[in-house]
XYZ file of C-alpha atoms in Angstrom:
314
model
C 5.411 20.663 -7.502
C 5.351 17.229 -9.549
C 8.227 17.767 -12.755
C 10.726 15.393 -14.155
C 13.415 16.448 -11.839
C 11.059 15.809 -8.548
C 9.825 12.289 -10.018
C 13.750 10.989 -10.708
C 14.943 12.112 -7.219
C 11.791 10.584 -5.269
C 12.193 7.783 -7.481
C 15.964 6.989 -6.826
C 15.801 7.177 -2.855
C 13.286 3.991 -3.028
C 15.986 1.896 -4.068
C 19.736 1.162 -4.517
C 20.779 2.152 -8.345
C 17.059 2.021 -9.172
C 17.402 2.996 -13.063
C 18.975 -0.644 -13.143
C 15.837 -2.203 -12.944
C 12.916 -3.551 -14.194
C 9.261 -2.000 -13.856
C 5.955 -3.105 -14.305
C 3.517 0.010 -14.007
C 0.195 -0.767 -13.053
C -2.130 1.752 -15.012
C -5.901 1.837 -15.537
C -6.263 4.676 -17.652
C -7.043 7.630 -14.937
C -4.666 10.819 -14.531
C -2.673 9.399 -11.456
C -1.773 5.930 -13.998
C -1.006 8.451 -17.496
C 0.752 10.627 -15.731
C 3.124 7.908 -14.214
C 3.543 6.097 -17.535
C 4.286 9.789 -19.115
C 6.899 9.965 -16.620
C 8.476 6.667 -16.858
C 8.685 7.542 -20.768
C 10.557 10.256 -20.275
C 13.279 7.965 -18.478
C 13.292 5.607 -20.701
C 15.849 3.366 -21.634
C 15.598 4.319 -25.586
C 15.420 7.988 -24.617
C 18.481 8.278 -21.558
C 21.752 6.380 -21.217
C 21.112 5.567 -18.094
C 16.768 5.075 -18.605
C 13.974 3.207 -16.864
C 13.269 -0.325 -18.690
C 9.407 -1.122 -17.975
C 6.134 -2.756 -19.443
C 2.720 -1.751 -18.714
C -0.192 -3.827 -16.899
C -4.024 -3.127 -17.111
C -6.914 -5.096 -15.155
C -10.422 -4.668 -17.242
C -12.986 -5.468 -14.500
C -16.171 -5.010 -17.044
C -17.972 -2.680 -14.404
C -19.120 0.009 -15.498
C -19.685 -1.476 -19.618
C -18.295 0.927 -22.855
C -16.298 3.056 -20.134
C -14.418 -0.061 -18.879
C -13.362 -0.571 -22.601
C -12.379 3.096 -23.309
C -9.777 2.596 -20.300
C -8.210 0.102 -21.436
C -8.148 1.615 -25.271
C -6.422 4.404 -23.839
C -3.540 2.686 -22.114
C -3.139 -0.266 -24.969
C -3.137 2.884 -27.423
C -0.203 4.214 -25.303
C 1.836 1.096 -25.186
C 1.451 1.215 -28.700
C 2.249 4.219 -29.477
C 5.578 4.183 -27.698
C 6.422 0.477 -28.117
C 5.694 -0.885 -24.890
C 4.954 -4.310 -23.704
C 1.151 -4.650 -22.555
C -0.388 -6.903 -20.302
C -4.265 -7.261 -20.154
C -6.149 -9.089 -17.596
C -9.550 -9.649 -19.065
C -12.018 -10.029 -16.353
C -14.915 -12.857 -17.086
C -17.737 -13.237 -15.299
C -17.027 -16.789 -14.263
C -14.260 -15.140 -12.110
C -16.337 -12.016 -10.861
C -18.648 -15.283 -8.981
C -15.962 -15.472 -6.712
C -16.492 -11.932 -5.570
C -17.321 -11.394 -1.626
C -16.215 -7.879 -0.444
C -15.531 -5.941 -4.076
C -12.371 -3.692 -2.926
C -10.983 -6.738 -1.224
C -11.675 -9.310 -4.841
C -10.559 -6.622 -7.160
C -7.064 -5.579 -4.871
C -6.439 -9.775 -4.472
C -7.432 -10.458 -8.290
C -4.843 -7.464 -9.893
C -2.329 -8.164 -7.355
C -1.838 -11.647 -8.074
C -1.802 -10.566 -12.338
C 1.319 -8.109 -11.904
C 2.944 -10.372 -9.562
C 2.650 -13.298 -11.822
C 3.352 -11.209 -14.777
C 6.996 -9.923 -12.515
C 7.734 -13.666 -12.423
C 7.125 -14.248 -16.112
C 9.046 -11.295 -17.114
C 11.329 -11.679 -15.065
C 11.073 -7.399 -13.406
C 12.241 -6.453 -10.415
C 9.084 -4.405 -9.018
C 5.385 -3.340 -9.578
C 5.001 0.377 -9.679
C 1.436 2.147 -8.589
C 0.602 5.869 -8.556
C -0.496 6.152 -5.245
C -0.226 9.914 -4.521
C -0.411 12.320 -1.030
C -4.474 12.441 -1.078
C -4.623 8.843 -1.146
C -2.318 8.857 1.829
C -4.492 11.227 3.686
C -7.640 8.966 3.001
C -6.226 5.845 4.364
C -4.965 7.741 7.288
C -8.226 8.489 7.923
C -9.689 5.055 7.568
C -7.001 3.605 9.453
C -8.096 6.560 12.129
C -11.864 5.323 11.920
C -10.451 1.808 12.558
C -8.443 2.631 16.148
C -5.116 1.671 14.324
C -1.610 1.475 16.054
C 1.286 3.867 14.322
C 2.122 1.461 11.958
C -1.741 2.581 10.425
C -0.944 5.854 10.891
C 2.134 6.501 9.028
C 1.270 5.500 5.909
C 1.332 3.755 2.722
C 4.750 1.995 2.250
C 6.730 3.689 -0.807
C 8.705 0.455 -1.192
C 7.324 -2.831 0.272
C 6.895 -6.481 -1.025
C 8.467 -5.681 -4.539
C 6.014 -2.414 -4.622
C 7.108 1.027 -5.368
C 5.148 3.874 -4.846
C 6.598 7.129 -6.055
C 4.329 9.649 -6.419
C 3.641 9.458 -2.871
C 4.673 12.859 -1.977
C 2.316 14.798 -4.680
C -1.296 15.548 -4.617
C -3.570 14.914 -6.696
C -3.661 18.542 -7.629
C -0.078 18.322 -8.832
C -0.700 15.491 -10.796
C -3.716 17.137 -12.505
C -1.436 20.062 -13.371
C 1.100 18.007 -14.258
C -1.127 16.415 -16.947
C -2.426 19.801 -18.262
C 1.351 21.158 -19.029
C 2.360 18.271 -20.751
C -1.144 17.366 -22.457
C -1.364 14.026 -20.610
C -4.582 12.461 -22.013
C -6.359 10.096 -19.308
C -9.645 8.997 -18.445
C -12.165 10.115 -15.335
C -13.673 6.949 -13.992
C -17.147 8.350 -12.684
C -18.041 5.600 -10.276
C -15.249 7.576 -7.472
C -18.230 10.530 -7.320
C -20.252 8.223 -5.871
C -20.134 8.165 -2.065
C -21.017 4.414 -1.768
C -17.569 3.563 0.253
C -15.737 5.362 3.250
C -12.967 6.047 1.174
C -15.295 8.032 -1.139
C -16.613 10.145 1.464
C -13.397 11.025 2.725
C -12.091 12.378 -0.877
C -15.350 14.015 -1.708
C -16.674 15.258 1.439
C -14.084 15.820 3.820
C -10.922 16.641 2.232
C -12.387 19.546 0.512
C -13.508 20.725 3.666
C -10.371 20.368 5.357
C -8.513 21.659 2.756
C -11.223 24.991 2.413
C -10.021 25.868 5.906
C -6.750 24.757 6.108
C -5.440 25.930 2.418
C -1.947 23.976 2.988
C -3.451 20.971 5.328
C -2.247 18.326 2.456
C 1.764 19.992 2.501
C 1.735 20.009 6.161
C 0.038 16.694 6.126
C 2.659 15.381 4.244
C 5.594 16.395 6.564
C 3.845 15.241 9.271
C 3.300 11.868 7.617
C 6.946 11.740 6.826
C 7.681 12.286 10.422
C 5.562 9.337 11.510
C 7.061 6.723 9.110
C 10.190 7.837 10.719
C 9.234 7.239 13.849
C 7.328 3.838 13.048
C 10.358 2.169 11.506
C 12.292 2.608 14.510
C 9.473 1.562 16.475
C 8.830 -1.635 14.219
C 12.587 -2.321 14.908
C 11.921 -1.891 18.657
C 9.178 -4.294 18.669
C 10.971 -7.001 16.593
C 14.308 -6.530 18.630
C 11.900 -7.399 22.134
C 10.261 -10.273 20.247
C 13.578 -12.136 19.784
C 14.830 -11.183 23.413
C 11.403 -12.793 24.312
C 11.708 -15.723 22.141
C 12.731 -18.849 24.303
C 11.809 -21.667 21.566
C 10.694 -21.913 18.258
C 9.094 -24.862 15.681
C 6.583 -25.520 13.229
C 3.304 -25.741 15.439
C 4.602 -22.322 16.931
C 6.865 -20.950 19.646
C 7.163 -20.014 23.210
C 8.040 -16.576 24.993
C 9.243 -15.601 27.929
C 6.548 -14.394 30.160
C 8.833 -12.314 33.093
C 10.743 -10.545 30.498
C 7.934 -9.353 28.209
C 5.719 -7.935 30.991
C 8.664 -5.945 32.376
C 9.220 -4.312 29.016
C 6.992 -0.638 28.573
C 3.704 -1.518 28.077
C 3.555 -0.195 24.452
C 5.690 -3.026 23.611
C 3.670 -5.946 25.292
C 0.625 -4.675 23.137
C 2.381 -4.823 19.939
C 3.849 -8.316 20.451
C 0.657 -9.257 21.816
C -0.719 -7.525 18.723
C 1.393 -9.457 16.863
C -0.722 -12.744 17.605
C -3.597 -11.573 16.514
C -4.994 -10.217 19.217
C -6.426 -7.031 19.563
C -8.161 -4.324 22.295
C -10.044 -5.573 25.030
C -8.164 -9.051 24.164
C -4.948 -7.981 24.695
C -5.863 -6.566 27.962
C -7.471 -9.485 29.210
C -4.042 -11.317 28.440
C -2.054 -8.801 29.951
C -3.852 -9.616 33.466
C -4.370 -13.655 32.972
C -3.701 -15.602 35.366
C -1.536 -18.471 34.836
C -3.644 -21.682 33.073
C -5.614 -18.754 31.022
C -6.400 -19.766 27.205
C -7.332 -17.430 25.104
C -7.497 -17.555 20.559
C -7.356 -15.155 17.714
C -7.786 -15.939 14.034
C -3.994 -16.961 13.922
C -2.595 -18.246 17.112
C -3.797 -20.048 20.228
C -1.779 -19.225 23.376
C -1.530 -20.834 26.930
C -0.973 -18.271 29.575
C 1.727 -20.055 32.153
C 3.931 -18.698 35.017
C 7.018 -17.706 33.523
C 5.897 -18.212 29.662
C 3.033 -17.962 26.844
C 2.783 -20.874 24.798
C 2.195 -19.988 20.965
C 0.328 -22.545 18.717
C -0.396 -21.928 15.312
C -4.210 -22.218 14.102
């Protein structure tokens, strides 16, 4: 259940003495975004003693026309409202010629806003409202995509200056949430579309998991929690073996130690192998070269020799 009690305590275990800092919430008008900036209010530094201090971004793509306008009205009209700082990125069409892959432009383009807006402001971190169903579609496209554990365990609640706190409610909760406290927000009709994977999986398959497993997402959840458990102590693992391994180390790249690697489990050998770039039927192939071997990935070029693999950068 999503309330103001269950918001403060999964927002203070993402960070040492967290109502000391500085936000900037990323919102774009929909019911995950509101319902974040309605909570944030509530904390605020002109409401508590000890509050939350944060402004507000918003991205305008110009997409889908009158709509794209009405979501931005809706969170300027908020910031107004409640005297808080707004940031607007206004999208032109010189800039949308730069598109390739869409998700991938629009992620890169916002991204680089709040992060240059942090700077400017001087804040301490971006906050999105990535919630539990989100997790449970990019476990499932990280699934379609053969990924390791790291993939699995999902999306990072406080990484690179990013805080993510409504990662333990779904989007059920939120919805609720919004009714009780008459949240208004904005329904961006383009996600009932099934043009991209993760569509699909929110439209078609979580309500079919979810019609015959009635508490898949709660279970789900603790499962998840479980795994990103596990991961960080494997990510430690791997990192601890990778500086065993490391013999030498420069600007055109490094050199590891061959005997002591391939004598570690083989779970670990993929992941520092992984770690280069490498990935599959690659990192088998490497894993039986013979000495002299040369093989490249998008990052690194290595040189398979008796006792060592030579690391260049690309």
């Amino acid at each position: 259940m999503l309330d103001f009690n269950n918001f403060k305590e999964n927002l203070e275990v993402l960070g040492e003495d967290i109502f000391s800092k500085k936000f900037l919430l990323a919102v774009s008008g929909g019911a995950d975004s509101m319902v974040l900036s309605h909570l944030f209010r509530f904390f605020d530094s002109a409401q508590n003693d000890k509050g939350l201090e944060f402004q507000v971004a918003h991205v305008n793509y110009h997409f889908r026309g009158e709509d794209s306008n009405l979501d931005q009205k809706i969170v300027e009209d908020f910031c107004k409202k409640n005297d808080i700082k707004f940031h607007l990125k206004d999208v032109s069409e010189e800039e949308k010629t730069q598109m390739k892959s869409l998700q991938n432009w629009a992620r890169e383009l916002r991204y680089d806003f709040f992060f240059k807006i942090l700077e400017q402001e001087n804040l301490d971190y971006i906050v999105t409202a990535h919630h539990l169903n989100d997790e449970l579609e990019t476990f499932f496209i990280n699934l379609s995509r053969g990924s390791g554990i790291k993939g699995l365990s999902g999306i990072p609640k406080n990484e690179n200056s990013i805080l993510r706190p409504l990662l333990k409610f779904t989007k059920a909760e939120i919805y609720a949430f919004a009714e009780e406290n008459h949240i208004d927000f904005r329904e961006d009709k383009s996600n009932e579309k099934n043009d991209y994977l993760r569509n699909k999986i929110r439209n078609q398959l979580t309500p079919k998991i979810v019609e015959i497993f009635p508490n898949f997402l709660e279970q789900f959840g603790e499962s998840l929690s479980y795994l990103s458990s596990v991961n960080d102590f494997y990510q430690n693992e791997i990192e601890k073996t990778f500086q065993e391994i490391l013999m030498e180390e420069n600007e055109e790249g490094f050199t590891l130690n061959k005997e002591i690697l391939f004598r570690k489990p083989k779970v670990l050998i993929i992941e520092i192998i992984r770690k280069l770039g490498f990935t599959g039927i690659e990192i088998e192939k490497i894993m039986n070269a013979e000495n002299g071997k040369f093989f490249r990935s998008s990052t690194y070029e290595i040189s398979i020799k008796k006792k060592e693999i030579i690391c260049k950068k690309r």
